[in-house]
Coordinates of C-alpha atoms in Angstrom, one line a residue:
M738 CA 119.9 99.6 107.0
R739 CA 118.3 102.9 107.3
I740 CA 116.4 104.0 103.9
A741 CA 114.4 107.4 103.3
I742 CA 111.9 108.4 100.8
A743 CA 111.7 111.9 99.6
Q744 CA 108.2 112.0 98.4
M745 CA 108.4 115.5 96.6
N746 CA 106.2 117.5 94.1
T747 CA 108.3 118.8 91.3
S748 CA 107.9 120.7 87.9
A749 CA 109.1 118.2 85.2
A750 CA 112.6 119.4 83.8
D751 CA 112.8 122.3 86.3
F752 CA 116.2 121.1 86.9
E753 CA 117.7 124.1 88.8
R754 CA 114.6 124.1 91.4
T755 CA 114.4 120.4 91.7
V756 CA 118.2 120.3 92.3
D757 CA 118.3 122.4 95.3
R758 CA 115.4 120.8 96.7
M759 CA 116.8 117.1 96.5
V760 CA 120.2 118.8 98.2
E761 CA 117.9 120.0 101.0
Y762 CA 116.6 116.3 101.4
S763 CA 119.7 114.8 101.2
H764 CA 120.9 117.1 103.8
R765 CA 118.1 116.0 106.2
A766 CA 118.8 112.2 105.2
A767 CA 122.3 113.0 106.2
L768 CA 121.7 114.3 109.5
S769 CA 119.2 111.1 110.1
H770 CA 122.3 108.9 109.1
V771 CA 120.5 107.6 106.4
D772 CA 122.1 104.6 104.4
L773 CA 120.2 105.6 101.0
L774 CA 117.8 108.1 100.1
V775 CA 115.1 107.2 97.4
F776 CA 113.4 109.9 95.3
P777 CA 110.3 109.6 93.2
M778 CA 110.1 108.4 89.4
A779 CA 108.8 111.7 88.3
A780 CA 110.7 114.3 90.5
L781 CA 113.6 115.2 88.2
T782 CA 112.1 114.3 84.5
G783 CA 108.6 114.0 84.9
P784 CA 106.9 110.5 83.8
L785 CA 107.2 111.1 80.1
P786 CA 110.0 111.8 77.8
V787 CA 110.2 115.3 75.9
S788 CA 109.4 115.4 72.2
A789 CA 112.2 114.4 69.8
S790 CA 112.7 117.8 68.5
D791 CA 113.6 119.0 72.2
Q792 CA 115.8 116.1 72.8
E793 CA 119.1 117.4 72.1
G794 CA 119.3 120.4 74.3
Y795 CA 117.4 118.6 77.0
L796 CA 119.5 115.7 77.3
L797 CA 122.5 118.0 77.6
D798 CA 120.8 120.0 80.3
L799 CA 120.1 116.5 82.2
A800 CA 123.4 115.3 81.8
E801 CA 124.7 118.7 83.7
T802 CA 122.2 118.5 86.1
L803 CA 123.1 114.8 86.8
V804 CA 126.7 115.8 87.4
T805 CA 125.7 118.7 89.6
L806 CA 123.7 116.3 91.8
S807 CA 126.6 113.9 91.9
D808 CA 128.7 116.8 93.4
R809 CA 126.1 118.3 95.8
L810 CA 123.9 115.1 97.0
E811 CA 125.1 114.4 100.6
C812 CA 124.6 110.9 101.1
P813 CA 124.1 107.8 98.9
S814 CA 120.9 108.4 96.5
V815 CA 118.8 106.5 93.7
V816 CA 117.7 109.4 91.5
P817 CA 115.1 107.9 89.1
L818 CA 114.5 109.5 85.5
V819 CA 112.8 108.9 82.3
T820 CA 114.1 109.3 78.7
S821 CA 112.9 107.8 75.3
L822 CA 114.9 105.4 72.7
E823 CA 113.5 105.1 69.4
G824 CA 110.2 106.4 70.6
E825 CA 109.8 103.9 73.6
L826 CA 110.0 105.1 77.2
V827 CA 112.7 104.0 79.1
P828 CA 113.1 104.5 82.7
E829 CA 116.5 104.4 84.4
A830 CA 117.8 105.0 88.0
M831 CA 121.0 106.7 88.7
L832 CA 123.0 105.5 92.0
V833 CA 124.9 108.6 93.4
R834 CA 127.5 107.7 95.8
D835 CA 130.5 109.2 96.8
G836 CA 130.3 111.8 94.0
N837 CA 130.0 108.8 91.5
M838 CA 127.2 108.1 89.3
V839 CA 126.3 104.6 88.2
P840 CA 123.3 104.0 85.6
L841 CA 121.5 100.8 87.6
K842 CA 119.4 99.5 84.9
L843 CA 121.8 99.9 82.0
G844 CA 124.7 98.7 84.0
A845 CA 122.8 95.7 84.8
Y846 CA 122.3 95.1 80.9
L847 CA 125.9 95.5 80.1
R848 CA 126.9 93.2 83.0
S849 CA 124.7 90.6 81.4
I850 CA 126.3 91.3 77.6
V851 CA 129.8 91.1 79.0
A852 CA 128.9 87.8 81.0
A853 CA 127.4 86.2 77.4
Q854 CA 130.4 87.1 75.6
K855 CA 132.7 85.6 78.4
G856 CA 130.1 82.3 78.2
E857 CA 129.1 82.6 81.7
G858 CA 125.8 83.1 80.7
P859 CA 122.9 80.2 80.8
S860 CA 123.6 77.4 78.5
V861 CA 121.4 76.7 75.3
G862 CA 118.1 75.4 76.7
Q863 CA 118.3 77.0 80.0
E864 CA 115.8 79.6 81.2
S865 CA 117.6 83.0 80.6
P866 CA 117.1 85.4 83.6
A867 CA 116.2 89.1 82.8
P868 CA 119.0 90.8 81.8
D869 CA 117.8 94.2 83.1
L870 CA 117.1 93.7 86.8
P871 CA 119.9 95.8 88.7
V872 CA 121.2 94.3 91.9
L873 CA 123.6 96.3 94.2
E874 CA 124.7 96.2 97.6
I875 CA 123.9 98.9 100.5
A876 CA 124.9 98.7 104.1
G877 CA 125.4 95.2 103.7
A878 CA 122.0 94.4 102.2
R879 CA 121.2 93.3 98.4
L880 CA 118.9 95.7 96.7
G881 CA 116.8 95.0 93.3
V882 CA 115.3 97.8 91.5
A883 CA 111.6 97.4 89.8
F884 CA 110.3 100.1 87.6
T885 CA 107.0 98.0 86.6
Y886 CA 104.6 95.5 87.7
D887 CA 106.4 93.2 85.2
D888 CA 109.8 94.0 86.9
L889 CA 108.3 92.8 90.1
D890 CA 107.0 89.6 88.6
D891 CA 110.5 89.0 87.2
Y892 CA 112.3 89.4 90.4
D893 CA 110.1 86.4 91.4
D894 CA 110.2 84.3 88.5
Y895 CA 113.8 84.4 88.1
D896 CA 114.7 83.9 91.7
F897 CA 116.7 87.1 92.2
D898 CA 118.4 86.7 95.5
V899 CA 117.8 90.0 97.3
D900 CA 116.9 91.6 100.5
V901 CA 115.0 94.8 99.4
I902 CA 113.0 95.6 96.1
L903 CA 113.0 99.5 95.7
F904 CA 109.8 99.8 93.6
L905 CA 110.3 103.6 91.7
S906 CA 106.6 103.6 90.7
G907 CA 105.9 105.3 87.1
Y908 CA 102.1 104.3 87.3
S909 CA 99.7 107.4 87.8
F910 CA 96.9 107.0 89.7
G911 CA 94.2 104.6 87.9
I912 CA 90.7 104.4 89.5
D913 CA 90.6 100.6 88.6
D914 CA 94.1 99.8 89.7
P915 CA 94.4 100.0 93.7
S916 CA 98.3 99.5 93.3
S917 CA 98.6 102.6 91.7
V918 CA 97.9 104.6 95.0
L919 CA 100.6 102.5 96.5
G920 CA 100.2 102.6 100.6
S921 CA 96.7 103.9 100.5
A922 CA 95.5 100.7 99.2
I923 CA 98.1 98.2 100.3
S924 CA 95.5 95.7 101.8
E925 CA 93.7 95.4 98.0
G926 CA 96.9 96.0 95.8
R927 CA 99.5 93.6 94.7
F928 CA 102.4 94.6 97.1
P929 CA 101.9 92.0 99.9
G930 CA 101.9 89.0 97.5
D931 CA 105.3 90.7 95.9
A932 CA 106.8 90.9 99.4
E933 CA 106.0 87.1 100.1
A934 CA 106.8 85.7 96.8
T935 CA 110.4 87.3 96.8
S936 CA 110.8 87.1 100.6
A937 CA 112.1 90.8 100.2
W938 CA 111.1 94.1 101.6
I939 CA 109.2 96.6 99.3
V940 CA 110.1 100.1 99.5
A941 CA 107.8 101.9 97.2
S942 CA 108.7 105.6 96.1
G943 CA 105.5 107.1 94.8
S944 CA 105.5 110.5 92.9
I945 CA 103.3 113.3 94.0
G946 CA 101.2 116.0 91.9
G947 CA 100.2 116.6 88.6
Y948 CA 102.4 116.2 85.5
G949 CA 100.5 116.7 82.6
T950 CA 97.5 114.5 82.0
Q951 CA 98.6 112.2 84.9
V952 CA 98.1 112.7 88.6
F953 CA 100.4 111.0 91.3
T954 CA 99.0 110.6 94.8
G955 CA 102.1 109.8 96.9
S956 CA 101.6 107.3 100.1
S957 CA 104.9 105.6 99.4
F958 CA 105.5 102.9 102.1
V959 CA 107.9 100.2 103.3
L960 CA 106.6 96.5 103.6
S961 CA 108.1 93.8 105.2
P962 CA 108.5 90.1 103.7
W963 CA 106.2 88.5 105.9
G964 CA 103.6 91.4 105.3
E965 CA 103.6 94.1 107.9
L966 CA 103.5 97.8 107.0
A967 CA 106.8 99.2 108.5
A968 CA 106.4 102.8 107.4
Q969 CA 104.0 105.0 105.3
A970 CA 103.9 108.5 103.9
P971 CA 100.6 110.3 103.4
S972 CA 98.6 110.6 100.3
L973 CA 98.2 113.9 98.3
E974 CA 101.2 115.8 100.2
E975 CA 104.7 116.0 100.4
S976 CA 106.5 113.9 103.2
F977 CA 110.2 113.0 104.3
L978 CA 109.9 109.1 105.4
V979 CA 112.8 107.3 107.1
C980 CA 112.6 103.5 108.0
D981 CA 115.1 101.3 109.6
I982 CA 115.1 97.6 107.5
D983 CA 116.6 94.8 109.2
P984 CA 117.2 92.2 106.1
H985 CA 118.1 89.4 108.2
S986 CA 114.8 89.6 110.5
E987 CA 111.9 87.1 110.1
G988 CA 109.3 89.3 112.2
P989 CA 107.3 90.4 113.5
L990 CA 107.9 93.9 113.5
A991 CA 107.7 95.8 117.0
H992 CA 105.3 98.6 116.1
P993 CA 103.8 97.9 112.6
L994 CA 101.3 100.3 111.2
E995 CA 97.8 99.4 110.6
Q996 CA 97.1 99.1 107.1
E997 CA 94.3 101.4 105.7
V998 CA 90.9 100.5 104.5
F999 CA 91.1 101.5 100.9
D1000 CA 87.9 103.5 100.0
R1001 CA 88.0 103.8 96.2
P1002 CA 85.7 106.8 95.6
L1003 CA 87.2 108.8 98.2
S1004 CA 90.8 107.9 97.0
A1005 CA 89.6 109.0 93.5
W1006 CA 88.0 112.4 94.8
G1007 CA 91.4 113.2 96.2
A1008 CA 93.4 112.2 93.4
L1009 CA 91.0 114.1 90.9
S1010 CA 90.9 117.3 93.0
L1011 CA 94.8 117.4 93.2
G1012 CA 95.1 117.4 89.5
P1013 CA 93.3 120.9 88.8
S1014 CA 95.0 122.7 91.6
D1015 CA 98.7 121.2 90.8
L1016 CA 97.9 122.0 87.0
C1017 CA 97.1 125.4 87.9
E1018 CA 100.2 126.1 89.9
K1019 CA 102.5 124.7 87.6
T1020 CA 100.9 126.6 84.5
G1021 CA 100.8 129.8 86.4
N1022 CA 96.7 129.8 86.2
N1023 CA 94.9 131.0 89.0
D1024 CA 91.1 130.2 87.9
V1025 CA 89.4 127.8 86.2
A1026 CA 86.1 127.8 83.9
V1027 CA 83.3 125.3 84.0
L1028 CA 80.3 124.7 81.7
L1029 CA 77.1 123.7 83.6
D1030 CA 74.7 122.3 81.0
G1031 CA 72.6 120.3 83.5
S1032 CA 74.0 116.9 83.1
L1033 CA 75.7 114.9 86.1
D1034 CA 79.2 114.9 84.6
S1035 CA 79.2 118.7 84.7
M1036 CA 78.1 118.8 88.4
V1037 CA 81.2 116.6 89.1
V1038 CA 83.5 118.7 87.5
A1039 CA 82.2 121.9 89.0
A1040 CA 82.3 120.4 92.6
L1041 CA 85.7 118.9 92.0
A1042 CA 87.3 122.1 90.9
T1043 CA 85.7 124.1 93.8
D1044 CA 87.0 121.3 96.4
A1045 CA 90.4 121.6 94.7
L1046 CA 90.5 125.5 94.1
G1047 CA 87.9 127.2 96.4
P1048 CA 84.7 128.9 95.2
T1049 CA 86.6 132.0 94.5
R1050 CA 88.5 130.7 91.7
V1051 CA 85.9 128.6 90.0
H1052 CA 84.0 130.3 87.0
A1053 CA 80.5 128.6 85.8
L1054 CA 78.6 129.4 82.8
V1055 CA 75.4 128.2 83.2
L1056 CA 73.7 126.9 79.8
D1057 CA 70.0 127.6 80.1
D1058 CA 69.1 125.4 77.2
G1059 CA 65.4 125.5 77.5
V1060 CA 65.1 122.6 79.7
A1061 CA 63.9 123.8 82.9
P1062 CA 65.3 120.9 85.3
H1063 CA 68.6 121.3 83.8
T1064 CA 68.9 125.0 84.4
L1065 CA 67.4 124.5 87.9
S1066 CA 69.8 122.0 88.6
S1067 CA 72.7 124.1 87.6
R1068 CA 71.4 127.0 89.4
T1069 CA 71.0 124.9 92.4
L1070 CA 74.6 123.6 92.4
V1071 CA 76.1 127.3 91.8
R1072 CA 74.2 128.4 94.8
N1073 CA 75.3 125.2 97.0
L1074 CA 79.3 125.9 95.9
R1075 CA 79.0 129.7 96.2
V1076 CA 80.9 129.9 92.8
D1077 CA 80.8 132.9 90.4
A1078 CA 78.5 132.2 87.7
R1079 CA 77.0 133.7 84.7
E1080 CA 73.9 132.6 82.3
L1081 CA 74.1 131.7 78.7
P1082 CA 70.4 131.6 77.8
A1083 CA 69.5 129.2 74.9
A1084 CA 67.6 132.3 73.1
S1085 CA 71.0 134.1 72.7
I1086 CA 72.3 131.4 70.7
D1087 CA 71.1 131.1 67.1
A1088 CA 71.4 127.3 66.6
G1089 CA 68.4 126.9 64.7
G1090 CA 67.2 124.0 67.0
D1091 CA 70.6 121.9 66.5
A1092 CA 71.3 120.7 69.7
E1093 CA 75.3 119.8 69.0
L1094 CA 75.5 123.1 67.6
M1095 CA 74.1 124.6 70.9
C1096 CA 76.9 122.8 72.6
D1097 CA 79.5 123.8 70.4
I1098 CA 78.8 127.5 70.7
A1099 CA 78.6 127.1 74.4
E1100 CA 81.6 125.6 74.5
A1101 CA 83.1 128.7 72.5
H1102 CA 81.5 131.0 75.2
L1103 CA 83.5 128.9 77.8
A1104 CA 86.9 129.5 75.8
A1105 CA 85.9 133.3 76.1
L1106 CA 85.1 133.3 79.7
A1107 CA 88.3 131.1 80.6
R1108 CA 90.1 134.0 78.7
E1109 CA 88.5 136.8 80.7
V1110 CA 89.2 135.2 83.9
H1111 CA 93.1 134.5 83.1
G1112 CA 92.2 130.6 83.8
L1113 CA 91.8 126.9 82.2
A1114 CA 88.8 125.8 80.6
L1115 CA 87.5 122.5 82.1
S1116 CA 85.7 119.7 79.9
N1117 CA 82.9 117.6 81.2
A1118 CA 84.0 114.8 78.8
D1119 CA 84.1 111.2 80.5
K1120 CA 85.6 108.1 79.2
T1121 CA 82.3 106.7 78.0
A1122 CA 81.5 109.4 76.0
L1123 CA 85.0 109.4 74.5
A1124 CA 84.8 106.2 73.6
L1125 CA 81.0 106.1 72.1
E1126 CA 79.6 109.3 71.7
E1127 CA 80.6 110.9 68.1
G1128 CA 81.6 114.6 68.0
V1129 CA 82.7 114.8 71.2
R1130 CA 83.2 117.6 70.6
A1131 CA 83.4 119.2 67.4
V1132 CA 84.3 122.5 69.2
C1133 CA 86.1 122.0 72.7
A1134 CA 87.1 125.0 74.8
A1135 CA 89.1 122.5 77.1
R1136 CA 92.2 120.0 76.6
I1137 CA 91.8 119.5 80.6
M1138 CA 89.4 116.5 81.3
P1139 CA 89.3 116.1 85.0
I1140 CA 87.1 112.9 84.4
G1141 CA 88.4 111.8 81.1
D1142 CA 89.4 108.8 82.4
L1143 CA 86.4 107.9 84.2
Y1144 CA 83.5 105.7 83.2
R1145 CA 80.2 107.5 83.6
S1146 CA 79.3 104.9 86.2
D1147 CA 82.5 105.8 88.0
V1148 CA 81.0 109.6 88.1
I1149 CA 77.7 108.5 89.2
E1150 CA 79.6 106.9 92.3
L1151 CA 81.6 109.9 92.9
A1152 CA 78.7 112.1 92.7
R1153 CA 77.0 110.3 95.6
L1154 CA 80.2 110.4 97.5
R1155 CA 80.4 114.2 97.0
N1156 CA 76.9 114.2 98.3
T1157 CA 77.4 112.3 101.5
I1158 CA 80.4 115.1 102.1
S1159 CA 77.6 117.8 101.8
P1160 CA 74.6 117.4 99.4
V1161 CA 75.4 119.8 96.8
I1162 CA 74.4 117.9 94.0
S1163 CA 70.4 118.3 93.6
R1164 CA 68.2 114.8 93.5
G1165 CA 67.2 115.7 90.1
A1166 CA 70.8 116.1 88.5
Q1167 CA 71.8 112.9 90.1
S1168 CA 70.0 111.0 87.3
A1169 CA 70.9 113.5 84.6
Y1170 CA 73.1 111.1 82.7
Q1171 CA 72.7 109.2 79.4
V1172 CA 73.1 105.8 78.4
P1173 CA 74.7 105.3 75.3
E1174 CA 72.5 103.9 72.5
V1175 CA 73.6 100.2 72.0
D1176 CA 71.2 97.7 70.2
G1177 CA 69.9 95.1 72.8
L1178 CA 71.1 97.1 75.5
E1179 CA 67.4 96.8 77.1
E1180 CA 68.0 93.6 78.0
C1181 CA 71.0 93.9 79.9
G1182 CA 69.6 95.5 83.1
S1183 CA 66.5 96.5 84.8
S1184 CA 67.5 100.3 85.2
D1185 CA 69.5 102.9 83.2
E1186 CA 72.3 102.6 85.8
E1187 CA 72.5 98.7 85.5
R1188 CA 72.5 99.0 81.8
L1189 CA 75.1 101.9 81.9
A1190 CA 77.4 99.6 84.2
F1191 CA 77.1 97.0 81.8
V1192 CA 78.1 99.2 78.8
D1193 CA 81.3 100.3 81.0
H1194 CA 82.3 96.7 81.6
V1195 CA 82.1 96.1 78.3
L1196 CA 84.2 98.9 77.1
M1197 CA 86.5 98.4 80.1
G1198 CA 87.4 94.9 79.0
Y1199 CA 88.2 96.2 75.6
V1200 CA 90.2 99.5 76.4
E1201 CA 91.9 98.6 79.7
G1202 CA 91.7 94.9 79.2
E1203 CA 92.5 94.6 75.6
R1204 CA 90.3 91.8 75.1
S1205 CA 89.4 90.8 71.6
V1206 CA 85.6 91.5 70.4
S1207 CA 85.2 87.9 70.2
D1208 CA 86.3 87.2 73.6
I1209 CA 84.1 89.9 75.1
V1210 CA 81.0 88.5 73.4
A1211 CA 81.9 85.0 74.7

């Protein structure tokens, strides 16, 4: 069978524009004699459902859009979408074929209900298969559809007889999850194990671009059951991928692709740069404003914004807080990045010696700068600060947090990476970070960086790993 992936960047719920582009891709697919065209999870509705108050009109528009797609798409297509049910996110995929439209996940669930009513399901005491895993037949091949890592596990655990698994990834970029960047980290991720365990081809469709606070990096791929890479789309850009799959082949491939060596910091820098640029485009903002307060966090945010948008679209507010090394580091960065800058002297801020109040007032000046340049204000807060530092921040000019999902030790790693590209961050600024005050932390490393890494390791176990405090202590 011949399968295609339309790795496309869209604005969520911009249905008219998105439909036109989907039809364009389907025309290309039809000309390529594709048996099935797969769209990314976020393409039509975005990765998250709309608020309850907007549901009624939104669902009517979505239903009308799906009818339009069923009329206009020129080849069999899988169109994912996201809705909500009683506050829970519900991913679905519609199979559009010959003017008809079938909900794959809901259809699988309803078939399991009917089978149970007829007494055709497992008897009492037998292990019950997951009821909502779709299986369909296209061009003589049996296809499964997975939305989550748990779905991939279930196709193996319950021994579904499928030749191909479509993985419609809803996972946005996560610096500590190599699988979230799909093909770019295929050697480090879970998918070779999924292919081997299920003896199925893995066809992963990746979204691309920024959707709200989430960033998707693309890199869709096709992986054979024996672990060879048959096709891969690039990261951080749109692509149209076509690949032939022989479900009866036992390999090897005639011309397999070489799997990339995963570079975690470089991948993170690319994803984090994509976020501000895509967000500006989709919100109609041309420029951004950043607050340079001498901290390493602020340096990294300014460098990210400049790489994403170019120096003419970045406006820096340099806080002269009376600490000479801080101000010197900020001025050096401004010169190296060649961005527009203005200074905010501490003497002009009547904070009565209150450092936190000075920061709050500086944030207010940042908001004013953002309004002046008709742009977005960017926050310097990282995940370590959000977790442990009180009052981050009493006044905050920005809800956009480019490094808000990075621990401070990750920020240090990114700063070093950026300086290997060109040394824009001064040597003094590279050590301008704080280690949170935690009792007993001085025994957890021989340097500030080691102690900070230990703090972030514990936080990661609690936040991402959802481990209990007693487990972490043990």
